[in-house]
Amino acid sequence: MEIELRLEPELTDIFVTVRAPGRTPEVESLLLRLDGGETLLGFQGDRAERLEPANILRFYGEEKEVRAQTAAGVFTVRQRLYELEKQLAALQFARISHSEIVNLRQVTALDLGLTGTIRMTLKGGTACYVSRRYVKKIKEVLGL
């Protein structure tokens, strides 16, 4: 990767252009960091930990808080679900219900046999259900 900095005093704001041969995970990660969305802090009691989006299985609402589930445990995050949905859409996170967003890269199996819904199995065996309202959207995203 090459980085070029051009200082132009006549500009009133910062302008960034990313030139790449394609939309790779590295480019997506760079764009997310530039947009201020790469850093997620998760809290467990008095301890704060930096969470990598790629390691997050899902976000869900519980007891008026938003939780992030990873292989290392469950963390509380300060963002709201709608903020996370917008912030992480480029990294293949998708809302599957009013109170849950999953990392589509962490999905290991889909059960399409259920009437009106889809059962998703995530790495580690966690099962999630796509609500009827989001089934059409998820099928489009997954190409089903």
CSV table of C-alpha atoms in Angstrom, one decimal:
chain,number,residue,atom,x,y,z
A,1,MET,CA,0.0,0.0,0.0
A,2,GLU,CA,1.3,3.4,-0.9
A,3,ILE,CA,0.3,6.5,1.1
A,4,GLU,CA,0.4,10.0,-0.3
A,5,LEU,CA,-0.2,13.2,1.6
A,6,ARG,CA,-1.0,16.5,-0.2
A,7,LEU,CA,-1.4,19.6,1.9
A,8,GLU,CA,-3.6,22.2,0.3
A,9,PRO,CA,-4.1,25.3,2.5
A,10,GLU,CA,-7.1,26.5,0.4
A,11,LEU,CA,-9.2,23.4,1.5
A,12,THR,CA,-11.7,23.9,4.4
A,13,ASP,CA,-12.1,20.2,5.2
A,14,ILE,CA,-10.2,16.9,4.9
A,15,PHE,CA,-10.8,15.0,1.6
A,16,VAL,CA,-9.7,11.4,1.3
A,17,THR,CA,-9.6,9.4,-1.9
A,18,VAL,CA,-8.9,5.6,-1.8
A,19,ARG,CA,-7.7,4.1,-5.1
A,20,ALA,CA,-7.7,0.3,-5.2
A,21,PRO,CA,-8.0,-2.5,-7.9
A,22,GLY,CA,-11.2,-3.8,-6.1
A,23,ARG,CA,-13.3,-3.9,-3.0
A,24,THR,CA,-11.2,-6.3,-0.8
A,25,PRO,CA,-11.5,-6.9,2.9
A,26,GLU,CA,-8.4,-4.7,3.4
A,27,VAL,CA,-10.1,-1.8,1.5
A,28,GLU,CA,-13.3,-2.3,3.5
A,29,SER,CA,-11.4,-2.2,6.8
A,30,LEU,CA,-9.5,0.9,5.7
A,31,LEU,CA,-12.8,2.7,4.7
A,32,LEU,CA,-14.3,1.7,8.0
A,33,ARG,CA,-11.3,3.1,10.0
A,34,LEU,CA,-11.4,6.3,8.0
A,35,ASP,CA,-15.1,6.7,8.8
A,36,GLY,CA,-14.3,6.3,12.5
A,37,GLY,CA,-16.1,2.9,12.8
A,38,GLU,CA,-13.2,0.5,13.3
A,39,THR,CA,-12.9,0.9,17.0
A,40,LEU,CA,-15.5,-0.8,19.1
A,41,LEU,CA,-15.1,-0.9,22.9
A,42,GLY,CA,-16.7,-3.8,24.8
A,43,PHE,CA,-17.2,-3.6,28.6
A,44,GLN,CA,-17.3,-6.5,31.1
A,45,GLY,CA,-17.8,-4.9,34.5
A,46,ASP,CA,-15.0,-2.4,35.1
A,47,ARG,CA,-12.9,-3.8,32.2
A,48,ALA,CA,-12.9,-2.3,28.7
A,49,GLU,CA,-11.6,-4.2,25.7
A,50,ARG,CA,-11.2,-3.3,22.1
A,51,LEU,CA,-13.3,-5.5,19.9
A,52,GLU,CA,-12.4,-6.4,16.3
A,53,PRO,CA,-15.5,-6.5,14.2
A,54,ALA,CA,-14.4,-9.7,12.4
A,55,ASN,CA,-14.4,-11.6,15.8
A,56,ILE,CA,-17.9,-10.5,16.7
A,57,LEU,CA,-20.6,-13.2,16.2
A,58,ARG,CA,-23.6,-11.0,16.8
A,59,PHE,CA,-25.0,-7.9,18.5
A,60,TYR,CA,-28.3,-8.1,20.4
A,61,GLY,CA,-30.4,-6.1,22.8
A,62,GLU,CA,-30.8,-7.4,26.3
A,63,GLU,CA,-32.0,-5.5,29.5
A,64,LYS,CA,-32.0,-2.2,27.7
A,65,GLU,CA,-28.3,-2.6,26.7
A,66,VAL,CA,-26.6,-3.7,23.5
A,67,ARG,CA,-24.4,-6.8,23.8
A,68,ALA,CA,-21.6,-8.1,21.5
A,69,GLN,CA,-21.1,-11.8,21.6
A,70,THR,CA,-17.6,-13.1,20.7
A,71,ALA,CA,-15.9,-16.4,21.1
A,72,ALA,CA,-14.2,-14.8,24.2
A,73,GLY,CA,-17.5,-13.9,25.9
A,74,VAL,CA,-20.3,-11.3,25.9
A,75,PHE,CA,-19.5,-7.6,26.1
A,76,THR,CA,-21.7,-4.5,26.6
A,77,VAL,CA,-21.2,-1.9,23.9
A,78,ARG,CA,-22.3,1.8,24.1
A,79,GLN,CA,-23.6,2.1,20.5
A,80,ARG,CA,-27.2,1.5,19.6
A,81,LEU,CA,-28.2,-1.3,17.2
A,82,TYR,CA,-29.2,1.1,14.4
A,83,GLU,CA,-25.8,2.8,14.7
A,84,LEU,CA,-24.0,-0.5,14.5
A,85,GLU,CA,-26.1,-1.7,11.6
A,86,LYS,CA,-25.1,1.4,9.6
A,87,GLN,CA,-21.5,1.4,10.8
A,88,LEU,CA,-20.8,-2.3,10.0
A,89,ALA,CA,-22.9,-2.9,6.9
A,90,ALA,CA,-19.8,-2.9,4.7
A,91,LEU,CA,-18.3,-5.7,6.8
A,92,GLN,CA,-21.2,-8.0,6.1
A,93,PHE,CA,-23.2,-7.5,9.3
A,94,ALA,CA,-27.0,-7.7,8.8
A,95,ARG,CA,-30.0,-7.1,10.9
A,96,ILE,CA,-32.0,-10.2,11.3
A,97,SER,CA,-34.6,-9.0,13.8
A,98,HIS,CA,-35.6,-5.8,15.7
A,99,SER,CA,-33.1,-6.7,18.4
A,100,GLU,CA,-30.3,-8.6,16.6
A,101,ILE,CA,-27.5,-8.0,14.1
A,102,VAL,CA,-25.3,-10.9,13.0
A,103,ASN,CA,-21.9,-11.2,11.3
A,104,LEU,CA,-22.7,-13.1,8.1
A,105,ARG,CA,-19.1,-14.2,7.9
A,106,GLN,CA,-19.6,-16.1,11.2
A,107,VAL,CA,-22.7,-18.1,9.9
A,108,THR,CA,-21.9,-21.8,9.5
A,109,ALA,CA,-25.3,-23.2,8.6
A,110,LEU,CA,-28.8,-22.1,7.5
A,111,ASP,CA,-32.0,-24.0,8.1
A,112,LEU,CA,-34.5,-22.9,5.5
A,113,GLY,CA,-37.0,-25.6,6.4
A,114,LEU,CA,-38.8,-23.5,9.0
A,115,THR,CA,-42.0,-21.9,7.8
A,116,GLY,CA,-41.6,-18.1,7.6
A,117,THR,CA,-38.2,-17.8,9.2
A,118,ILE,CA,-34.6,-18.9,8.8
A,119,ARG,CA,-32.5,-20.5,11.6
A,120,MET,CA,-28.8,-19.4,11.5
A,121,THR,CA,-26.1,-21.3,13.3
A,122,LEU,CA,-23.0,-19.2,14.1
A,123,LYS,CA,-19.5,-20.4,14.9
A,124,GLY,CA,-19.5,-21.9,18.3
A,125,GLY,CA,-23.1,-23.3,17.9
A,126,THR,CA,-25.1,-20.2,18.7
A,127,ALA,CA,-28.5,-20.3,17.0
A,128,CYS,CA,-30.3,-17.2,15.8
A,129,TYR,CA,-33.6,-16.8,14.1
A,130,VAL,CA,-34.4,-14.4,11.3
A,131,SER,CA,-37.7,-12.7,12.0
A,132,ARG,CA,-40.4,-12.8,9.3
A,133,ARG,CA,-40.0,-9.1,8.7
A,134,TYR,CA,-36.3,-9.6,7.7
A,135,VAL,CA,-36.5,-12.9,5.8
A,136,LYS,CA,-36.8,-11.4,2.4
A,137,LYS,CA,-33.9,-8.9,3.0
A,138,ILE,CA,-31.6,-11.7,4.3
A,139,LYS,CA,-32.4,-14.0,1.4
A,140,GLU,CA,-31.4,-11.1,-1.0
A,141,VAL,CA,-28.2,-10.5,0.9
A,142,LEU,CA,-27.3,-14.2,0.9
A,143,GLY,CA,-28.4,-14.7,-2.7
A,144,LEU,CA,-31.0,-17.3,-1.8
